[in-house]
CSV table of C-alpha atoms and ligand atoms in Angstrom, one decimal:
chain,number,residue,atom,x,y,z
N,1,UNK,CA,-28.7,4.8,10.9
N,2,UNK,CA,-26.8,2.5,12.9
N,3,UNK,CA,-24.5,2.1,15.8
N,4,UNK,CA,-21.9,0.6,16.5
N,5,UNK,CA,-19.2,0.5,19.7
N,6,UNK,CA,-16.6,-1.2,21.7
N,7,UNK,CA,-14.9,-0.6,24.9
N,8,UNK,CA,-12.0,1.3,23.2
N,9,UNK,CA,-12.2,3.7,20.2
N,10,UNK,CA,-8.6,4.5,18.2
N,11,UNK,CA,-9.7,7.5,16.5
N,12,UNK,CA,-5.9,7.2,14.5
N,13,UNK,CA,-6.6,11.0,14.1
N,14,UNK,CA,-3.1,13.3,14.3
N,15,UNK,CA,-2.7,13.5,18.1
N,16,UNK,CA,-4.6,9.8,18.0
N,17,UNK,CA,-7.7,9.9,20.5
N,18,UNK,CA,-9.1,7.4,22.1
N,19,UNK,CA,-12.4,7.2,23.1
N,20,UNK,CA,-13.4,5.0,26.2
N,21,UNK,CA,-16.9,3.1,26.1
N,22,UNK,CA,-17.3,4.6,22.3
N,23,UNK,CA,-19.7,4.3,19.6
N,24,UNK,CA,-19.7,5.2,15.6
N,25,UNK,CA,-23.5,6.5,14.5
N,26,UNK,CA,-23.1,5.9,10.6
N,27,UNK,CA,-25.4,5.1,7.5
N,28,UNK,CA,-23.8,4.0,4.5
N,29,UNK,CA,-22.3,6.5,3.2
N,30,UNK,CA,-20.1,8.3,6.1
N,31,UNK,CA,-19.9,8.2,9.6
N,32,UNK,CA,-22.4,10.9,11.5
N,33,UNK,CA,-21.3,11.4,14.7
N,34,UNK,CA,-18.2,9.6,17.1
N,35,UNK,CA,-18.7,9.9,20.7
N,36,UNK,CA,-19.3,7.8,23.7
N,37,UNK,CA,-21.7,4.9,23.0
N,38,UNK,CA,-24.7,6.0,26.1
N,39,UNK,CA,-25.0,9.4,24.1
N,40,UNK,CA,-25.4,8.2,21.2
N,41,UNK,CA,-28.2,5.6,22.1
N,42,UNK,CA,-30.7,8.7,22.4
N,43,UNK,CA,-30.3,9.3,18.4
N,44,UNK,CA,-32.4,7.5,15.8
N,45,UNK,CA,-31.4,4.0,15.6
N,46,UNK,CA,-32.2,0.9,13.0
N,47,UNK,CA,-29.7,-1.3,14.5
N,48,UNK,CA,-27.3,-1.2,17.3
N,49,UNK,CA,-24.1,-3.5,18.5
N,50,UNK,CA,-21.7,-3.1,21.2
N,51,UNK,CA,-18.3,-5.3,21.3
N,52,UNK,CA,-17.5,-6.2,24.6
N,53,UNK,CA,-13.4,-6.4,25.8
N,54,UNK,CA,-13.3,-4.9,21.6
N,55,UNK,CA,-11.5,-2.6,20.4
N,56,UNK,CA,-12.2,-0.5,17.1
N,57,UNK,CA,-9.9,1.0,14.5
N,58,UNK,CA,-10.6,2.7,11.0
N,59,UNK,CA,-9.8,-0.8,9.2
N,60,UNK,CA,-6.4,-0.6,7.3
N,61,UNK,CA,-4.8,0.1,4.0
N,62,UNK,CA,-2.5,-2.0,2.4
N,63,UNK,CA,-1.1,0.5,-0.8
N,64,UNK,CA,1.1,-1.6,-1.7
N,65,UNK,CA,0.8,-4.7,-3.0
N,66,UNK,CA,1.2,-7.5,-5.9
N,67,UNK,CA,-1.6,-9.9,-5.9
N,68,UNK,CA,-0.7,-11.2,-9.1
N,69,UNK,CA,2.4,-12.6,-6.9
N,70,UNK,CA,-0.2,-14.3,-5.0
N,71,UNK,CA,1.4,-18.0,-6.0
N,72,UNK,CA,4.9,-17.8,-4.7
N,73,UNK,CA,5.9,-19.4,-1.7
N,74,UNK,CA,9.7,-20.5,-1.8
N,75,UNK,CA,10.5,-20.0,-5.3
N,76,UNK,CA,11.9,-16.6,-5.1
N,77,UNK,CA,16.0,-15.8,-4.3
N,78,UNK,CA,16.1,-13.1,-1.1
N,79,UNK,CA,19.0,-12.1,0.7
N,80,UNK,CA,20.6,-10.3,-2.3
N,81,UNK,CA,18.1,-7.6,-5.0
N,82,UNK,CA,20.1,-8.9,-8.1
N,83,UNK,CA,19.9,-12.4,-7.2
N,84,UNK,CA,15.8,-11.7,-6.7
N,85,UNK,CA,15.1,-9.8,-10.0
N,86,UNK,CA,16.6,-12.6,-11.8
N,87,UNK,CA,14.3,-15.2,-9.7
N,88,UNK,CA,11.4,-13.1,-10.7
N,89,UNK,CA,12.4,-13.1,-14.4
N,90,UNK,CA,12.8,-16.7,-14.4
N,91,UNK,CA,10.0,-17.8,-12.3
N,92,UNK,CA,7.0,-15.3,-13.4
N,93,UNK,CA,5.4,-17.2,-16.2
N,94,UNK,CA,5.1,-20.1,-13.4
N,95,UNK,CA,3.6,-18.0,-11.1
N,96,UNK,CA,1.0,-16.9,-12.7
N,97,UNK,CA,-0.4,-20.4,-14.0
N,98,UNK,CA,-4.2,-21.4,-14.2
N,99,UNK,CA,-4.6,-21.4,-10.5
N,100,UNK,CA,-3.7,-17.4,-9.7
N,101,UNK,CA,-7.0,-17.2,-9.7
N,102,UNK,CA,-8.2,-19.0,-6.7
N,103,UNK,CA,-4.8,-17.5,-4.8
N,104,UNK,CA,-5.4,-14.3,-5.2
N,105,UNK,CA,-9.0,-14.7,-4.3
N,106,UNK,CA,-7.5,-17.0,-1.0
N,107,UNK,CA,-5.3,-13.4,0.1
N,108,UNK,CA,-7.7,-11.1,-0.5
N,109,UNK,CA,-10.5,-13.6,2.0
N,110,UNK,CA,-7.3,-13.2,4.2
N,111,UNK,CA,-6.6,-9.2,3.9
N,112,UNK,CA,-9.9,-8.9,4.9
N,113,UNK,CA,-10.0,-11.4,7.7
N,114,UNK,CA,-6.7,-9.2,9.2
N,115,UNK,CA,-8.7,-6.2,9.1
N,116,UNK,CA,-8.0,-4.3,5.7
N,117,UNK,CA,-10.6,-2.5,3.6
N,118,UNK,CA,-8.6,-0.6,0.9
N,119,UNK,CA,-5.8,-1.7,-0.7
N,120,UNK,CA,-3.2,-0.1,-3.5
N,121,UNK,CA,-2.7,-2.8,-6.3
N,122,UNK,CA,0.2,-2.9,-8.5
N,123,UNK,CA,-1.4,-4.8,-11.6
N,124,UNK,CA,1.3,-6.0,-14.0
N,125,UNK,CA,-0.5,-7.7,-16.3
N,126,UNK,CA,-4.4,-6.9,-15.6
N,127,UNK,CA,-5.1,-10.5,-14.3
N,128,UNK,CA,-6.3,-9.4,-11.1
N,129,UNK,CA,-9.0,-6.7,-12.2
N,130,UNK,CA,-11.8,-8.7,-11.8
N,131,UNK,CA,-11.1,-10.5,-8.7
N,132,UNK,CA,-10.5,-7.2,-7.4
N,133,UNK,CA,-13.4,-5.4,-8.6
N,134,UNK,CA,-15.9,-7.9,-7.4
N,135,UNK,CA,-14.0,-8.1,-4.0
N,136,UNK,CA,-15.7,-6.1,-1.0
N,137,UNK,CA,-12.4,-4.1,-1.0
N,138,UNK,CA,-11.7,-0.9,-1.7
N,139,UNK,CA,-9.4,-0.5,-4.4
N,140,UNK,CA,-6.8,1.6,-5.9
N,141,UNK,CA,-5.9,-0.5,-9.0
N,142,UNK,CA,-2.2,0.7,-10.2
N,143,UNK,CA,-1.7,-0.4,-13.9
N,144,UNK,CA,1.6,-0.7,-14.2
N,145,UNK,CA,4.3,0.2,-17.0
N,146,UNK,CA,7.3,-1.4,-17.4
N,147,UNK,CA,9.8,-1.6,-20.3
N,148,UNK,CA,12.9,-0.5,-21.4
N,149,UNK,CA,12.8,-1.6,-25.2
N,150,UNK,CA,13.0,1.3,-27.3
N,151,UNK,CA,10.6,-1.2,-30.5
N,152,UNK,CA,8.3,-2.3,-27.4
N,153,UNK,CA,7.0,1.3,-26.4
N,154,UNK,CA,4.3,1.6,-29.2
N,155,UNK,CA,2.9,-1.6,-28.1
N,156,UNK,CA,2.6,-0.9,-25.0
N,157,UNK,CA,1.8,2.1,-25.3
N,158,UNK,CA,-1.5,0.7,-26.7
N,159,UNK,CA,-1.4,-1.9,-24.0
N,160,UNK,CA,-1.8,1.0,-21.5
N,161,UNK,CA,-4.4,2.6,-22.7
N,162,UNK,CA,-6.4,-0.4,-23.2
N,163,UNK,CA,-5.9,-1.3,-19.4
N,164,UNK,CA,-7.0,2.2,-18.6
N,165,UNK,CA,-10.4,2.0,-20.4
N,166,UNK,CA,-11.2,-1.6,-19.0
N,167,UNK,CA,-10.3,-0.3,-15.9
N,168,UNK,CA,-12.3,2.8,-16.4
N,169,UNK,CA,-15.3,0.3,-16.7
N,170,UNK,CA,-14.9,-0.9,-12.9
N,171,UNK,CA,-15.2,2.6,-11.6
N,172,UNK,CA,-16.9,3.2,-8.3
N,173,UNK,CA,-17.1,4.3,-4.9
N,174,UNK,CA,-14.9,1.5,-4.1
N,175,UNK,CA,-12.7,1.0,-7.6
N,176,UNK,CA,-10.4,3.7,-8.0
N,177,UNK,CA,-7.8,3.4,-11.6
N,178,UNK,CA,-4.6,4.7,-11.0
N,179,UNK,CA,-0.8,4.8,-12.8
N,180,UNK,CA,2.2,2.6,-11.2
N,181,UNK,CA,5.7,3.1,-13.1
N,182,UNK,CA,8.0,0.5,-12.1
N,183,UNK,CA,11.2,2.5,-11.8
N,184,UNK,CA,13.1,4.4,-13.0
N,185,UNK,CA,15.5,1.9,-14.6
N,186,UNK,CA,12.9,-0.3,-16.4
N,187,UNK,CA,10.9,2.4,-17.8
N,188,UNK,CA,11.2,4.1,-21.4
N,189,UNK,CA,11.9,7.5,-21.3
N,190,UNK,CA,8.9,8.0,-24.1
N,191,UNK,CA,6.6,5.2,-22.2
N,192,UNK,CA,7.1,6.9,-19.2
N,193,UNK,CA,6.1,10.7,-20.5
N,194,UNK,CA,2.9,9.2,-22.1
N,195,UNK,CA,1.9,7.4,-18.9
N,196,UNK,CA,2.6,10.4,-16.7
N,197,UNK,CA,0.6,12.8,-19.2
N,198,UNK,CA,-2.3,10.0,-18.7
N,199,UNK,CA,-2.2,10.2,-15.0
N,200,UNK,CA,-2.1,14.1,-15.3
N,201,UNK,CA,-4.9,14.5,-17.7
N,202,UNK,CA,-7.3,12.1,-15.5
N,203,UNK,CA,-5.8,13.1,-12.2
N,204,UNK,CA,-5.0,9.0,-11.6
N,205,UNK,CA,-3.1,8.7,-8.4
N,206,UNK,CA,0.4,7.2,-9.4
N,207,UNK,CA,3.5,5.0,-7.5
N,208,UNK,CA,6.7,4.0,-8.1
N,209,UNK,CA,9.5,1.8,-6.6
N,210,UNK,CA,12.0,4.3,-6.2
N,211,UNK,CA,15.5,3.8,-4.9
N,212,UNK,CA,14.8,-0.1,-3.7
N,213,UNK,CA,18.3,-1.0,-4.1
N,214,UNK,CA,21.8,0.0,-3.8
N,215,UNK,CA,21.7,-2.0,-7.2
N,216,UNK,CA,19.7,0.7,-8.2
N,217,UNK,CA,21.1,3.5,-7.0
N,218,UNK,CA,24.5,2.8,-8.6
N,219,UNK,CA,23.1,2.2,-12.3
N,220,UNK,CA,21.4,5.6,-11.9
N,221,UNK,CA,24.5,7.6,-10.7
N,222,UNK,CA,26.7,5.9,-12.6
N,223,UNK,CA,25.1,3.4,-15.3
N,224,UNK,CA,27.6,0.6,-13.7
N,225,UNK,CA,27.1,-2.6,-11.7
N,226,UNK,CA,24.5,-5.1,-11.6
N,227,UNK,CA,21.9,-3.6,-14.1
N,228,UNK,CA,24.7,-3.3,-16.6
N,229,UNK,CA,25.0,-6.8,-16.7
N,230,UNK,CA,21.0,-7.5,-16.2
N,231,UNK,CA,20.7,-5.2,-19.4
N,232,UNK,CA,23.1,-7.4,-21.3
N,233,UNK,CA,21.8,-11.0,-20.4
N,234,UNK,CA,17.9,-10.4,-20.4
N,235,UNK,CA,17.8,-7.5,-23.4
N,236,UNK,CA,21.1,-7.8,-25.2
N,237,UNK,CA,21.6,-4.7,-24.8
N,238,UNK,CA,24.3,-2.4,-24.0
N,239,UNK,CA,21.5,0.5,-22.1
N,240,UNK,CA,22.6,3.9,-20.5
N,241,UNK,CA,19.9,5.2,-18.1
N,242,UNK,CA,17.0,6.5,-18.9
N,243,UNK,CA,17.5,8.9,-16.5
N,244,UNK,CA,19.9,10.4,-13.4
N,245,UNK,CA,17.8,10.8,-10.3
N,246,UNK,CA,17.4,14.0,-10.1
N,247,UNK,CA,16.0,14.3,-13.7
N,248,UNK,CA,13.3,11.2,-13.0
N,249,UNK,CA,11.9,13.6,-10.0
N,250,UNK,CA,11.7,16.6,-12.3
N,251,UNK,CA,9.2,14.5,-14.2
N,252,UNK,CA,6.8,14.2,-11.5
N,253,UNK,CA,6.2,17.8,-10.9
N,254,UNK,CA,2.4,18.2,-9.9
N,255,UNK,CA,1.5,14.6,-9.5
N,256,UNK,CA,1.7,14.3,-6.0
N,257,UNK,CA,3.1,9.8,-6.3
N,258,UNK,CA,3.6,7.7,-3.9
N,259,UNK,CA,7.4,6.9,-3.4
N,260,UNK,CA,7.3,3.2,-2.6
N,261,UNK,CA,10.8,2.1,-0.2
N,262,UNK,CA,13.2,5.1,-0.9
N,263,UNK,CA,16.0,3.1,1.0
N,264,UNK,CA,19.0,4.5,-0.7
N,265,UNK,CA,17.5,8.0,-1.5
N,266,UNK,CA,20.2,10.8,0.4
N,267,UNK,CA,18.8,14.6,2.1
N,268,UNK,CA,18.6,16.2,-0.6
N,269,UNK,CA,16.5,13.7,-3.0
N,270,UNK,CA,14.2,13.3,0.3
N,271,UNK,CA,13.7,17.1,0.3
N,272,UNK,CA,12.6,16.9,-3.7
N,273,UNK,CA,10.1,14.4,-2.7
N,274,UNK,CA,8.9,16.7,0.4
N,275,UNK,CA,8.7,19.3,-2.7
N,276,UNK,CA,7.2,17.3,-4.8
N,277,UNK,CA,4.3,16.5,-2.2
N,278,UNK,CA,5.3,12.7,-2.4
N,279,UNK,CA,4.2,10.1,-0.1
N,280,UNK,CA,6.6,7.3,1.5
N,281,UNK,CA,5.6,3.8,1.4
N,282,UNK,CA,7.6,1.6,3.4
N,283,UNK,CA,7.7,-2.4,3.2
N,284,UNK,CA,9.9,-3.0,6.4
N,285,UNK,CA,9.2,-7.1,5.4
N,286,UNK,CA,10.5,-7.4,1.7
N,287,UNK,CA,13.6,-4.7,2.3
N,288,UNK,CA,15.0,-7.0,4.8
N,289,UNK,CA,14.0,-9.7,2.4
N,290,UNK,CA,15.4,-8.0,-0.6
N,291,UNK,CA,17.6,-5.7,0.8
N,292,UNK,CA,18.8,-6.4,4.0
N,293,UNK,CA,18.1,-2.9,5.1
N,294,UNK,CA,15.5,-0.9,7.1
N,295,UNK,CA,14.0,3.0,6.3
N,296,UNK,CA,15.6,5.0,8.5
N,297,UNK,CA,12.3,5.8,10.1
N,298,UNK,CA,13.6,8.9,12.2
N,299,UNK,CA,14.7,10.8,9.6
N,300,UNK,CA,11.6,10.6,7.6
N,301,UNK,CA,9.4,11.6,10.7
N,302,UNK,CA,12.2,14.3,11.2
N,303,UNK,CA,11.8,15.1,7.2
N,304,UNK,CA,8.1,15.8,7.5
N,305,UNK,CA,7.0,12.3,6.4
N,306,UNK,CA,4.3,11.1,7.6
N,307,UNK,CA,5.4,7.0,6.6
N,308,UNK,CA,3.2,4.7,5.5
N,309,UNK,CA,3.1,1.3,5.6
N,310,UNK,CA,2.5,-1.9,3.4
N,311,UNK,CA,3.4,-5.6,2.7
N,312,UNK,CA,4.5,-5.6,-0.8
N,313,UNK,CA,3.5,-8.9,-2.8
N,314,UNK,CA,3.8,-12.3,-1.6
N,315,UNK,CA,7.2,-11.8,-4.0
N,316,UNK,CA,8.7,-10.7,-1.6
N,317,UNK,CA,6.9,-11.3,1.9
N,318,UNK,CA,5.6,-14.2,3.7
N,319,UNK,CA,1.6,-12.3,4.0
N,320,UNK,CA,-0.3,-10.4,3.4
N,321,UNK,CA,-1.6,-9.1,6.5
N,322,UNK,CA,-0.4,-5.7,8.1
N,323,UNK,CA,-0.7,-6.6,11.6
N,324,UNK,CA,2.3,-9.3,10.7
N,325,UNK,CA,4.1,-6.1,8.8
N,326,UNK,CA,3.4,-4.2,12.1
N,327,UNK,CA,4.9,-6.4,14.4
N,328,UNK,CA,8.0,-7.0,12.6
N,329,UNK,CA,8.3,-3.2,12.3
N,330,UNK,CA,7.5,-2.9,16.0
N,331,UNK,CA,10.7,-5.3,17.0
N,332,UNK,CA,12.7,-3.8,14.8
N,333,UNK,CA,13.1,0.1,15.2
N,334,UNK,CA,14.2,-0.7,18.8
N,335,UNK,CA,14.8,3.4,19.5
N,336,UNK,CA,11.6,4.0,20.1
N,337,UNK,CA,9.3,3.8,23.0
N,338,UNK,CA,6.7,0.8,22.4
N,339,UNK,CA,3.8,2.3,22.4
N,340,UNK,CA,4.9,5.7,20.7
N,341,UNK,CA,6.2,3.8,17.8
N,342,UNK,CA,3.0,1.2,18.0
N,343,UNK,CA,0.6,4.3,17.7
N,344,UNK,CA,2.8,5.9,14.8
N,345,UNK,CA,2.7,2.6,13.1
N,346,UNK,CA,-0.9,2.1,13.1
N,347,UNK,CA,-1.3,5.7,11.8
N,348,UNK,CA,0.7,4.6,8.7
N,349,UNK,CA,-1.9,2.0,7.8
N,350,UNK,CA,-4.5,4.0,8.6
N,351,UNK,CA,-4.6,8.5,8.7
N,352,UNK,CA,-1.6,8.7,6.5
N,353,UNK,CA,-2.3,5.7,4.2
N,354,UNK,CA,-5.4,8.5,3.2
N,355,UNK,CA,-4.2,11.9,3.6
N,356,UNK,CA,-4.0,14.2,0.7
N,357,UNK,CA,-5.3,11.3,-1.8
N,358,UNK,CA,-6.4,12.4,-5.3
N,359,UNK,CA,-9.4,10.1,-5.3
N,360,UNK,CA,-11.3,12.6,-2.5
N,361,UNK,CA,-11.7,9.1,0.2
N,362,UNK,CA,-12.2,10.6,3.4
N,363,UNK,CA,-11.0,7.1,5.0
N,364,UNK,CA,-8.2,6.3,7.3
N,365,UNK,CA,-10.1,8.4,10.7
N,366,UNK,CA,-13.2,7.4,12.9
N,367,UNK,CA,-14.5,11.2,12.4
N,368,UNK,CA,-17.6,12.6,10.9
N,369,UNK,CA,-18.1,12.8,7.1
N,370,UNK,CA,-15.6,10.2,6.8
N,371,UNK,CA,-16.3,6.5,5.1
N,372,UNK,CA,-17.9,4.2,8.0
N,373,UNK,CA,-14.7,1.3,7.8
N,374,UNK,CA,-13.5,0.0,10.7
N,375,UNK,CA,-12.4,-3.4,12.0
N,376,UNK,CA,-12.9,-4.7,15.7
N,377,UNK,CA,-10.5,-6.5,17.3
N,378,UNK,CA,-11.2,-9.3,20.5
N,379,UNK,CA,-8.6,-7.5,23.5
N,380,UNK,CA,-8.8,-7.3,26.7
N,381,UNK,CA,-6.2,-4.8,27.9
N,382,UNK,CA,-7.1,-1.3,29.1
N,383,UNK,CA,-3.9,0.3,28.5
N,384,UNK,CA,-1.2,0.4,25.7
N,385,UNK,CA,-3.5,-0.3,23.4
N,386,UNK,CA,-2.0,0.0,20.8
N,387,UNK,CA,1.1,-2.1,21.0
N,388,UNK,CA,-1.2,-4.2,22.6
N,389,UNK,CA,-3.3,-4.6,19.1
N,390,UNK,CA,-0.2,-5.1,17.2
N,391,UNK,CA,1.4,-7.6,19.7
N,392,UNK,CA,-1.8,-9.9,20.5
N,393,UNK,CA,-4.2,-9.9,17.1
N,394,UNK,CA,-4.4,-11.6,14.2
N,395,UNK,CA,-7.7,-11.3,13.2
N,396,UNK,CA,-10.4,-9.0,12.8
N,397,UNK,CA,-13.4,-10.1,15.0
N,398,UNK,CA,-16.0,-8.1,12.5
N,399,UNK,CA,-14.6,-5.8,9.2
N,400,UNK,CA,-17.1,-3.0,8.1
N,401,UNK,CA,-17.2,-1.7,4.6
N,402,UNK,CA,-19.2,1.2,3.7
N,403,UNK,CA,-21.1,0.6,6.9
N,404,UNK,CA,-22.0,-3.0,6.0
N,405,UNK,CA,-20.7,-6.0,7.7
N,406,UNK,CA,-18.1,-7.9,5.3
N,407,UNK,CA,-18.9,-11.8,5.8
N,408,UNK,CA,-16.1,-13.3,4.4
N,409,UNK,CA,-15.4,-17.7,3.5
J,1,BEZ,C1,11.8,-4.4,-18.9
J,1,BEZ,O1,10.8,-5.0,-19.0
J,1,BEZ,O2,12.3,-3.7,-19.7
J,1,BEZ,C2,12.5,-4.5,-17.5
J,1,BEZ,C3,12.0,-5.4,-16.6
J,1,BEZ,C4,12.6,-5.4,-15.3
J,1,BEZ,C5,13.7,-4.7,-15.1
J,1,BEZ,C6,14.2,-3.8,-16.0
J,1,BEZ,C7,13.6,-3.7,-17.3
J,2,FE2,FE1,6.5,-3.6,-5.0
């Protein structure tokens, strides 16, 4: 058994607790017991640390991101979606040269340096499965389907599968597989019933980009404007949607997905979603980016969503790190009080990154029977912690996976 403890405790529980002078009493499974450090010194004890002037948090989730973007710094169009999507098209073979590699091995040293433990993968192409798997991170690893080409769909098809059984081989404690469809423009009506009845029959955790951009939005209601003309140049094809909106959601009945930006979705689509017992993932970074726009965060805490958050790829964000999507988040929603929205923030990489989650991790809360990760943080302060956290740290002082220390470089 061991301890550990800091001057501040952030549970991130619902009504988010802190515990002055605190310590965690763990193994390495799950965490034992959470109280004040002194009590727990009387318990059985193989090894014991206090942070001074610390402060602990369940480390965070990132659940969503592109590591096989890992490469790209400046070669990417923002300001406008269209003008991105064709960037990526034109750019990806580039990006994912001989050296992906050792980038995507460089951001996940950094994830973990800024305090992350778990993140949610989108894997286009498989290339970072390895990497991943050997990595001291938790992983969701979302294989991802994407194609619109009627002849393409038995190929990959088999692709799929193939992706799910080498993937099946990583599975752990800490290696979850899992389903990501793209969108629901780029996405085979046939492709996309076999990969949901994959995700069903395994009970995979699934996500998809949904309602990004007005781009989007418009080829779905009315099969007009920029993904007309995308269709045409790329495809050399004159494409109808797959699907209106409404009959994309009907698909998803009883797979509980995460529902990655949902910019442009309107009241009633959110209360389909609320129905459908999805989960909003919000990448306040790479909508402005891509975008130019912002979740309207009251109305999803009005909704009943409980938001969380992640970076995206470096495809469209400048890091990887969640303290940096934080912050930017923190300046931006200006309605709130600073510390109410720091604390609600924090839970979105943390309780609600985890709640409800088809893989059974109890993760995301410093309580007992849940996973011992947690990251300490160097700060002084003894009041708005929170904000303070988000405002004045980088770096994690110490990460801890499954109760061991992650040394990292
Ligand atoms: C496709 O591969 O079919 C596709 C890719 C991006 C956007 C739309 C379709
Ligand atoms: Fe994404």
């Amino acid at each position: 058994m061991y301890l550990v403890g800091a001057d501040f405790l952030l549970l991130c529980d619902d009504s988010f607790s802190i515990i002055e002078k605190g310590g965690i009493y763990f193994d390495d499974n799950e965490i034992i017991a959470v109280d004040k450090y002194e009590k727990l010194e009387s318990l059985r004890i193989r090894e014991k640390k206090y942070y001074e002037n610390c402060v602990i948090t369940p480390s965070f989730a990132n659940l969503h991101t592109h590591l096989e973007f890992s490469k790209n710094n400046g070669k990417l169009h923002y300001g406008n979606f269209g003008k991105w999507l064709d960037s990526v098209i034109v750019n990806r073979d580039s990006l994912m040269d001989s050296t992906l590699e050792e980038a995507m091995q460089r951001e996940i040293t950094k994830m973990l340096k800024s305090g992350i433990s778990c993140i949610g993968a989108i894997s286009s192409y498989g290339y970072d499965v390895e990497v991943l798997a050997n990595s001291p991170l938790r992983v969701l690893f979302f294989n991802e389907v994407i194609g619109s080409k009627e002849e393409a769909v038995p190929f990959l098809e088999q692709s799929l599968n193939a992706r799910i059984k080498e993937c099946a081989q990583y599975q752990s404690k800490r290696f979850f597989p899992a389903i990501a469809i793209h969108s629901p423009y780029s996405v085979h009506e046939t492709l996309l019933n076999k990969a949901l009845e994959i995700a069903k029959v395994e009970e995979l955790p699934l996500s998809v980009h949904f309602l990004e951009s007005k781009e989007e939005r418009e080829w779905l209601d009315n099969g007009s404007g920029y993904f007309k003309d995308f269709f045409k140049r790329f495809f050399n094809s004159d494409m109808t949607p797959f699907f209106s909106i409404e009959s994309f959601l009907d698909k998803l009945e009883g797979l509980n997905p995460y529902f990655v930006h949902t910019l442009f979705a309107n009241d009633n689509e959110l209360e389909r979603i609320k129905k459908l017992n999805g989960k909003i993932i919000s990448c306040p970074r790479s909508n402005r980016l891509l975008n130019n726009a912002l979740l309207p965060l009251s109305k999803m805490y009005n909704n009943g969503f409980d938001v969380i958050f992640a970076t995206d790829g470096l495809s469209s964000n400048d890091s990887l790190s969640l303290l940096d999507e934080l912050k930017m988040a923190l300046y931006a929603y200006s309605e709130y009080d600073v510390e109410y929205l720091a604390q609600k923030l924090l839970l979105g990489v943390t309780n609600y990154a985890f709640k409800d989650n088809k893989i059974g991790l109890k993760a995301g809360i410093l309580k007992q029977g849940y996973v011992p990760d947690f990251a300490v943080f160097k700060l002084e302060c003894k009041e708005q912690i929170a904000l303070n956290l988000i405002l004045n740290s980088k770096e994690a002082l110490a990460l801890y996976i499954g109760g061991i220390k992650v040394e990292h470089e």
